[in-house]
Amino acid sequence: MKFLCFCCEDEADLAAMSPQQWRSLRTDTLAYVTKLEQDGRLALALPLKSVRTARSLTVRDERAEVTDGPFAETKEQIGGILLIDADDMAQALDIAAGWPPARIGKVEVRQVEDELPVASRH
């Protein structure tokens, strides 16, 4: 099964880190990515640019409206994604718990659908 992990941090917390703290977190994170790759559990890991570069799009009545910034008004923003292979949700949560930036933020874990359901989205 594939699980998408939204890795969320408060950019202010990252900006407040000393260069040494940042290098340590980065080193730990890259080492964890390597471990997941070696274990055959990582399908994709991508960091995202700052939330300040984000745009949100909605389409209503066939008209697109674009606004600056993220869609949700939250303190934490999605900083990157992990697409992992896990046997079940419990294992996916174990993998997410090892993600070093989870120490300062959070990771939302959601199972990926094999296809868009016909009867209902949820």
N, CA, C and O of each residue as an XYZ file, in Angstrom:
488
protein
N       0.839     -1.172      0.000
C       0.000      0.000      0.000
C       0.888      1.241      0.000
O       1.969      1.256      0.589
N       0.412      2.255     -0.662
C       1.135      3.522     -0.669
C       0.457      4.497      0.292
O      -0.768      4.551      0.395
N       1.286      5.257      0.985
C       0.814      6.278      1.907
C       1.532      7.575      1.592
O       2.743      7.578      1.373
N       0.790      8.686      1.566
C       1.377      9.990      1.362
C       1.495     10.671      2.713
O       0.523     10.775      3.461
N       2.679     11.125      3.006
C       2.947     11.812      4.268
C       3.189     13.283      3.970
O       4.152     13.635      3.288
N       2.324     14.131      4.478
C       2.502     15.568      4.365
C       3.334     15.998      5.567
O       2.894     15.871      6.709
N       4.513     16.498      5.313
C       5.442     16.864      6.373
C       5.282     18.350      6.654
O       5.640     19.185      5.824
N       4.748     18.677      7.818
C       4.370     20.057      8.134
C       5.247     20.633      9.231
O       5.487     20.002     10.261
N       5.716     21.844      8.984
C       6.489     22.567      9.978
C       6.042     24.022      9.977
O       5.454     24.507      9.010
N       6.331     24.708     11.076
C       6.134     26.144     11.141
C       7.425     26.767     10.625
O       8.486     26.567     11.215
N       7.346     27.519      9.530
C       8.553     28.106      8.956
C       9.298     28.979      9.956
O      10.520     29.105      9.874
N       8.585     29.578     10.893
C       9.245     30.403     11.910
C      10.161     29.550     12.784
O      11.231     30.005     13.188
N       9.747     28.308     13.081
C      10.596     27.408     13.877
C      11.868     27.059     13.114
O      12.951     27.007     13.699
N      11.741     26.821     11.812
C      12.918     26.509     11.004
C      13.848     27.714     10.910
O      15.067     27.569     10.997
N      13.273     28.904     10.734
C      14.078     30.122     10.624
C      14.799     30.444     11.931
O      15.859     31.070     11.920
N      14.226     30.016     13.051
C      14.821     30.300     14.357
C      15.976     29.359     14.703
O      16.693     29.596     15.675
N      16.161     28.303     13.923
C      17.233     27.352     14.205
C      18.594     27.987     13.946
O      18.756     28.794     13.030
N      19.549     27.616     14.752
C      20.926     28.027     14.495
C      21.429     27.260     13.268
O      20.859     26.228     12.916
N      22.471     27.743     12.622
C      23.021     26.997     11.492
C      23.387     25.561     11.877
O      23.185     24.639     11.087
N      23.917     25.368     13.069
C      24.279     24.025     13.527
C      23.039     23.153     13.686
O      23.045     21.993     13.274
N      21.973     23.695     14.279
C      20.731     22.935     14.441
C      20.154     22.562     13.075
O      19.689     21.439     12.884
N      20.183     23.510     12.119
C      19.663     23.240     10.784
C      20.471     22.139     10.102
O      19.896     21.212      9.532
N      21.797     22.233     10.156
C      22.640     21.215      9.525
C      22.382     19.838     10.138
O      22.354     18.831      9.430
N      22.195     19.802     11.452
C      21.927     18.534     12.129
C      20.594     17.936     11.670
O      20.518     16.747     11.360
N      19.549     18.759     11.626
C      18.233     18.285     11.175
C      18.311     17.837      9.716
O      17.755     16.799      9.357
N      18.990     18.605      8.882
C      19.129     18.254      7.467
C      19.877     16.932      7.310
O      19.465     16.072      6.533
N      20.972     16.772      8.045
C      21.747     15.532      7.989
C      20.899     14.339      8.418
O      20.902     13.298      7.761
N      20.172     14.497      9.524
C      19.293     13.420     10.012
C      18.227     13.081      8.978
O      17.927     11.909      8.751
N      17.659     14.100      8.357
C      16.600     13.900      7.378
C      17.114     13.159      6.147
O      16.487     12.204      5.688
N      18.257     13.598      5.610
C      18.815     12.937      4.435
C      19.220     11.502      4.749
O      19.085     10.623      3.899
N      19.715     11.256      5.958
C      20.056      9.884      6.364
C      18.805      9.023      6.437
O      18.839      7.852      6.057
N      17.701      9.585      6.921
C      16.452      8.819      7.010
C      15.919      8.505      5.614
O      15.420      7.405      5.378
N      16.018      9.455      4.690
C      15.604      9.210      3.309
C      16.416      8.056      2.731
O      15.859      7.172      2.080
N      17.718      8.059      2.960
C      18.580      6.973      2.474
C      18.163      5.641      3.076
O      18.108      4.634      2.369
N      17.868      5.621      4.376
C      17.438      4.385      5.040
C      16.139      3.869      4.437
O      16.016      2.674      4.167
N      15.163      4.756      4.222
C      13.894      4.332      3.627
C      14.105      3.793      2.214
O      13.468      2.815      1.820
N      14.998      4.429      1.449
C      15.310      3.929      0.104
C      15.914      2.527      0.180
O      15.518      1.635     -0.570
N      16.870      2.337      1.087
C      17.534      1.042      1.232
C      16.565     -0.034      1.696
O      16.707     -1.198      1.322
N      15.579      0.342      2.509
C      14.584     -0.608      3.012
C      13.478     -0.886      1.992
O      12.614     -1.729      2.231
N      13.502     -0.185      0.861
C      12.462     -0.360     -0.148
C      11.131      0.241      0.255
O      10.083     -0.168     -0.244
N      11.168      1.205      1.148
C       9.932      1.809      1.658
C       9.642      3.189      1.077
O       8.540      3.709      1.250
N      10.608      3.784      0.397
C      10.432      5.138     -0.109
C      10.117      5.116     -1.594
O      10.878      4.559     -2.386
N       9.000      5.719     -1.974
C       8.670      5.858     -3.383
C       9.087      7.239     -3.882
O       9.507      7.385     -5.030
N       8.971      8.256     -3.018
C       9.260      9.627     -3.425
C       9.422     10.486     -2.179
O       8.666     10.343     -1.218
N      10.397     11.367     -2.193
C      10.560     12.372     -1.136
C      10.897     13.683     -1.813
O      11.891     13.776     -2.533
N      10.079     14.697     -1.588
C      10.302     15.994     -2.216
C      10.077     17.118     -1.222
O       9.046     17.158     -0.551
N      11.036     18.035     -1.124
C      10.806     19.232     -0.319
C      10.014     20.241     -1.147
O      10.026     20.186     -2.376
N       9.339     21.143     -0.485
C       8.597     22.202     -1.163
C       9.241     23.553     -0.871
O       9.862     23.743      0.174
N       9.087     24.474     -1.792
C       9.546     25.847     -1.573
C       8.723     26.471     -0.450
O       7.707     25.917     -0.030
N       9.164     27.609      0.021
C       8.489     28.315      1.110
C       7.015     28.547      0.806
O       6.621     28.731     -0.345
N       6.219     28.533      1.857
C       4.788     28.799      1.728
C       4.555     30.204      1.176
O       3.494     30.488      0.619
N       5.535     31.072      1.330
C       5.402     32.435      0.780
C       5.318     32.420     -0.746
O       4.861     33.392     -1.346
N       5.752     31.330     -1.378
C       5.692     31.222     -2.835
C       4.427     30.514     -3.308
O       4.205     30.383     -4.512
N       3.601     30.059     -2.378
C       2.413     29.267     -2.723
C       1.302     30.128     -3.306
O       1.186     31.318     -3.010
N       0.508     29.506     -4.124
C      -0.718     30.099     -4.649
C      -1.816     29.062     -4.464
O      -1.581     27.860     -4.595
N      -3.008     29.536     -4.162
C      -4.166     28.644     -4.037
C      -5.146     28.957     -5.148
O      -5.379     30.118     -5.485
N      -5.713     27.911     -5.709
C      -6.622     28.069     -6.839
C      -7.962     27.440     -6.512
O      -8.034     26.332     -5.979
N      -9.006     28.153     -6.836
C     -10.352     27.592     -6.781
C     -11.016     27.879     -8.120
O     -10.703     28.873     -8.775
N     -11.934     27.007     -8.525
C     -12.706     27.227     -9.740
C     -14.173     27.166     -9.358
O     -14.654     26.157     -8.843
N     -14.867     28.242     -9.611
C     -16.297     28.329     -9.340
C     -16.975     28.919    -10.576
O     -16.505     29.903    -11.147
N     -18.061     28.314    -10.968
C     -18.789     28.780    -12.162
C     -17.833     28.945    -13.341
O     -17.882     29.943    -14.059
N     -16.967     27.958    -13.529
C     -16.016     27.908    -14.639
C     -15.026     29.071    -14.646
O     -14.437     29.387    -15.680
N     -14.850     29.701    -13.496
C     -13.910     30.813    -13.385
C     -12.861     30.479    -12.333
O     -13.186     30.118    -11.202
N     -11.603     30.605    -12.724
C     -10.504     30.328    -11.797
C     -10.173     31.577    -10.992
O     -10.099     32.685    -11.523
N      -9.979     31.367     -9.709
C      -9.558     32.464     -8.830
C      -8.291     32.017     -8.118
O      -8.263     30.961     -7.486
N      -7.245     32.823     -8.223
C      -5.960     32.509     -7.618
C      -5.683     33.515     -6.513
O      -5.814     34.725     -6.704
N      -5.301     32.995     -5.359
C      -4.922     33.858     -4.241
C      -3.508     33.497     -3.805
O      -3.053     32.370     -4.002
N      -2.828     34.457     -3.218
C      -1.491     34.214     -2.700
C      -1.559     33.369     -1.447
O      -2.498     33.471     -0.658
N      -0.551     32.537     -1.277
C      -0.407     31.778     -0.038
C      -1.126     30.445     -0.053
O      -1.784     30.074     -1.025
N      -0.978     29.732      1.061
C      -1.604     28.410      1.179
C      -3.107     28.537      1.349
O      -3.628     29.590      1.715
N      -3.783     27.438      1.074
C      -5.242     27.430      1.195
C      -5.678     27.551      2.643
O      -6.547     28.360      2.971
N      -5.074     26.746      3.515
C      -5.516     26.700      4.910
C      -4.832     27.788      5.723
O      -3.662     28.102      5.501
N      -5.551     28.343      6.641
C      -4.992     29.305      7.588
C      -4.496     28.526      8.796
O      -5.239     28.288      9.748
N      -3.249     28.140      8.744
C      -2.684     27.351      9.830
C      -1.322     27.887     10.191
O      -0.706     28.621      9.418
N      -0.853     27.521     11.366
C       0.477     27.914     11.799
C       1.530     27.102     11.059
O       2.576     27.630     10.683
N       1.255     25.821     10.850
C       2.200     24.939     10.167
C       1.815     24.822      8.704
O       0.636     24.844      8.352
N       2.833     24.697      7.854
C       2.614     24.559      6.430
C       3.259     23.265      5.961
O       4.185     22.755      6.591
N       2.761     22.744      4.852
C       3.363     21.551      4.264
C       4.732     21.949      3.722
O       4.842     22.816      2.855
N       5.760     21.311      4.240
C       7.119     21.610      3.826
C       7.647     20.618      2.818
O       8.645     20.886      2.149
N       6.998     19.477      2.696
C       7.426     18.458      1.757
C       6.512     17.266      1.842
O       5.601     17.219      2.669
N       6.764     16.294      0.974
C       5.965     15.078      0.968
C       6.871     13.865      0.922
O       7.984     13.911      0.400
N       6.373     12.797      1.473
C       6.979     11.478      1.335
C       5.902     10.569      0.781
O       4.781     10.554      1.290
N       6.217      9.828     -0.234
C       5.323      8.779     -0.713
C       6.019      7.480     -0.354
O       7.091      7.169     -0.872
N       5.392      6.725      0.540
C       6.038      5.530      1.083
C       5.224      4.282      0.772
O       4.024      4.353      0.510
N       5.896      3.150      0.807
C       5.240      1.852      0.704
C       5.221      1.244      2.102
O       6.263      1.119      2.746
N       4.047      0.870      2.561
C       3.904      0.251      3.874
C       2.842     -0.839      3.783
O       1.974     -0.806      2.911
N       2.926     -1.793      4.685
C       1.973     -2.897      4.679
C       0.592     -2.475      5.155
O      -0.417     -3.032      4.720
N       0.545     -1.487      6.052
C      -0.714     -1.015      6.608
C      -0.485      0.332      7.281
O       0.640      0.830      7.315
N      -1.552      0.922      7.816
C      -1.460      2.236      8.451
C      -0.509      2.214      9.639
O       0.237      3.171      9.847
N      -0.522      1.157     10.407
C       0.357      1.085     11.577
C       1.817      1.196     11.149
O       2.593      1.922     11.771
N       2.191      0.489     10.101
C       3.576      0.562      9.629
C       3.870      1.939      9.034
O       4.962      2.475      9.227
N       2.911      2.510      8.319
C       3.096      3.857      7.762
C       3.330      4.871      8.871
O       4.165      5.765      8.733
N       2.596      4.736      9.970
C       2.787      5.645     11.106
C       4.150      5.443     11.756
O       4.778      6.407     12.193
N       4.610      4.196     11.822
C       5.950      3.927     12.350
C       7.017      4.599     11.490
O       7.965      5.191     12.006
N       6.849      4.499     10.178
C       7.800      5.136      9.267
C       7.753      6.652      9.439
O       8.797      7.300      9.512
N       6.565      7.215      9.503
C       6.415      8.667      9.675
C       6.994      9.139     11.001
O       7.528     10.245     11.090
N       6.892      8.308     12.027
C       7.428      8.684     13.343
C       8.945      8.821     13.315
O       9.517      9.522     14.149
N       9.600      8.164     12.370
C      11.038      8.273     12.248
C      11.500      9.499     11.477
O      12.697      9.784     11.446
N      10.587     10.228     10.856
C      10.924     11.400     10.056
C      11.475     12.486     10.979
O      10.726     12.999     11.810
N      12.748     12.855     10.870
C      13.355     13.794     11.816
C      12.614     15.123     11.987
O      12.493     15.583     13.123
N      12.107     15.773     10.920
C      11.394     17.025     11.140
C      10.093     16.882     11.944
O       9.530     17.884     12.386
N       9.617     15.654     12.137
C       8.431     15.471     12.979
C       8.709     15.923     14.411
O       7.782     16.160     15.186
N       9.984     16.038     14.755
C      10.351     16.503     16.103
C       9.965     17.954     16.322
O       9.792     18.382     17.463
N       9.827     18.723     15.235
C       9.453     20.128     15.389
C       8.108     20.451     14.742
O       7.577     21.545     14.932
N       7.561     19.520     13.988
C       6.293     19.757     13.297
C       5.375     18.570     13.457
O       5.256     17.999     14.541
N       4.734     18.206     12.379
C       3.879     17.019     12.392
C       3.861     16.415     11.005
O       4.256     17.055     10.031
N       3.402     15.187     10.922
C       3.291     14.488      9.645
C       1.872     13.942      9.547
O       1.438     13.161     10.393
N       1.160     14.358      8.513
C      -0.164     13.797      8.239
C       0.031     12.614      7.309
O       0.685     12.740      6.273
N      -0.530     11.461      7.669
C      -0.358     10.235      6.899
C      -1.715      9.828      6.333
O      -2.685      9.666      7.074
N      -1.772      9.663      5.010
C      -3.021      9.271      4.354
C      -2.741      8.206      3.323
O      -1.785      8.306      2.554
N      -3.575      7.188      3.309
C      -3.419      6.129      2.311
C      -3.802      6.657      0.937
O      -4.773      7.401      0.797
N      -3.046      6.274     -0.063
C      -3.306      6.660     -1.443
C      -4.331      5.696     -2.025
O      -4.208      4.482     -1.862
N      -5.347      6.237     -2.707
C      -6.345      5.414     -3.381
C      -5.717      4.796     -4.623
O      -4.895      5.431     -5.285
N      -6.093      3.574     -4.941
C      -5.622      2.939     -6.167
C      -6.198      3.641     -7.389
O      -5.551      3.729     -8.433
N      -7.406      4.131     -7.246
C      -8.067      4.890     -8.313
C      -9.166      5.721     -7.675
O      -9.556      5.467     -6.536
N      -9.664      6.704     -8.397
C     -10.745      7.532     -7.885
C     -12.018      6.698     -7.846
O     -12.450      6.202     -8.886
N     -12.638      6.526     -6.665
C     -13.819      5.677     -6.554
C     -14.976      6.180     -7.430
O     -15.123      7.381     -7.658
N     -15.781      5.245     -7.908
C     -16.905      5.575     -8.760
C     -18.092      6.074     -7.944
O     -18.692      7.095     -8.280
N     -18.433      5.361     -6.876
C     -19.669      5.644     -6.137
C     -19.611      6.927     -5.325
O     -20.571      7.698     -5.309
N     -18.498      7.161     -4.655
C     -18.414      8.316     -3.766
C     -16.942      8.619     -3.496
O     -16.109      7.713     -3.507
N     -16.632      9.847     -3.263
C     -15.248     10.218     -2.988
C     -14.829      9.741     -1.604
O     -13.660      9.418     -1.394
N     -15.741      9.693     -0.677
C     -15.327      9.329      0.693
C     -16.055      8.108      1.169
O     -15.836      7.658      2.294
